[in-house]
């Protein structure tokens, strides 16, 4: 289980969380901007490993990218927009 703390919440445009993923300090910002057909959500993740956990940062980054792609695909499926 991952636990993150909300450190900024500025509806409807910005949401930022902090937590630790496999001993790597992680900050994730979600930015919401108007788009032609609704909204565009941008996710920006910053990983900060110290000591041996620095070696895990690339692995955590890759896993975050894979889980984000899978979550977006599931969201598209649920919304009926599989493009």
Tab-separated table of C-alpha atoms in Angstrom:
chain	number	residue	atom	x	y	z
A	1	UNK	CA	0.000	0.000	0.000
A	2	UNK	CA	1.225	3.484	-0.856
A	3	UNK	CA	0.410	6.470	1.296
A	4	UNK	CA	0.731	10.036	0.100
A	5	UNK	CA	0.033	13.321	1.856
A	6	UNK	CA	-1.704	16.151	0.020
A	7	UNK	CA	0.627	19.160	0.198
A	8	UNK	CA	-1.249	21.452	-2.205
A	9	UNK	CA	-4.816	21.449	-3.448
A	10	UNK	CA	-5.976	24.296	-5.655
A	11	UNK	CA	-9.206	23.234	-7.367
A	12	UNK	CA	-9.786	23.002	-10.218
A	13	UNK	CA	-6.224	23.327	-11.558
A	14	UNK	CA	-3.619	21.774	-9.244
A	15	UNK	CA	-3.203	18.863	-6.813
A	16	UNK	CA	0.179	17.880	-5.311
A	17	UNK	CA	1.020	14.881	-3.123
A	18	UNK	CA	4.166	13.628	-1.369
A	19	UNK	CA	5.084	10.177	-0.204
A	20	UNK	CA	7.689	7.451	-0.268
A	21	UNK	CA	7.803	4.726	-2.898
A	22	UNK	CA	10.296	1.919	-2.146
A	23	UNK	CA	12.371	4.277	0.083
A	24	UNK	CA	12.425	6.976	-2.616
A	25	UNK	CA	10.899	10.330	-1.625
A	26	UNK	CA	8.346	11.208	-4.294
A	27	UNK	CA	6.377	14.340	-5.112
A	28	UNK	CA	3.638	14.114	-7.738
A	29	UNK	CA	1.833	17.158	-9.140
A	30	UNK	CA	-1.350	16.915	-11.203
A	31	UNK	CA	-2.160	19.972	-13.318
A	32	UNK	CA	-5.551	20.339	-15.016
A	33	UNK	CA	-5.934	22.619	-18.034
A	34	UNK	CA	-8.869	23.249	-20.348
A	35	UNK	CA	-8.630	21.346	-23.616
A	36	UNK	CA	-10.668	21.284	-26.796
A	37	UNK	CA	-12.698	18.259	-25.733
A	38	UNK	CA	-12.713	18.615	-21.938
A	39	UNK	CA	-9.615	18.794	-19.754
A	40	UNK	CA	-5.964	17.823	-20.068
A	41	UNK	CA	-4.311	16.372	-16.969
A	42	UNK	CA	-0.536	16.520	-16.717
A	43	UNK	CA	1.314	14.503	-14.093
A	44	UNK	CA	4.809	15.616	-13.057
A	45	UNK	CA	6.734	13.330	-10.689
A	46	UNK	CA	9.951	14.165	-8.862
A	47	UNK	CA	11.889	11.361	-7.180
A	48	UNK	CA	14.643	11.989	-4.656
A	49	UNK	CA	16.676	9.040	-3.494
A	50	UNK	CA	19.469	9.317	-0.935
A	51	UNK	CA	22.248	6.818	-0.451
A	52	UNK	CA	21.347	3.335	-1.713
A	53	UNK	CA	17.755	4.376	-2.482
A	54	UNK	CA	19.147	6.538	-5.323
A	55	UNK	CA	19.661	3.296	-7.201
A	56	UNK	CA	15.938	2.546	-6.945
A	57	UNK	CA	14.788	5.877	-8.446
A	58	UNK	CA	14.958	4.692	-12.094
A	59	UNK	CA	13.032	1.514	-11.218
A	60	UNK	CA	10.386	3.489	-9.316
A	61	UNK	CA	10.105	5.915	-12.241
A	62	UNK	CA	9.565	3.060	-14.708
A	63	UNK	CA	6.958	1.396	-12.483
A	64	UNK	CA	5.112	4.697	-11.947
A	65	UNK	CA	5.024	5.250	-15.702
A	66	UNK	CA	3.636	1.735	-16.313
A	67	UNK	CA	0.981	2.039	-13.606
A	68	UNK	CA	-0.071	5.483	-14.870
A	69	UNK	CA	-0.489	4.197	-18.430
A	70	UNK	CA	-2.549	1.257	-17.137
A	71	UNK	CA	-4.709	3.526	-14.948
A	72	UNK	CA	-5.401	5.868	-17.871
A	73	UNK	CA	-6.329	2.956	-20.125
A	74	UNK	CA	-8.774	1.724	-17.477
A	75	UNK	CA	-10.240	5.209	-17.099
A	76	UNK	CA	-10.744	5.440	-20.874
A	77	UNK	CA	-12.432	2.024	-20.832
A	78	UNK	CA	-14.757	3.058	-18.012
A	79	UNK	CA	-15.621	6.307	-19.765
A	80	UNK	CA	-16.227	4.455	-23.039
A	81	UNK	CA	-13.482	6.318	-24.876
A	82	UNK	CA	-10.837	3.777	-25.827
A	83	UNK	CA	-9.044	5.974	-28.365
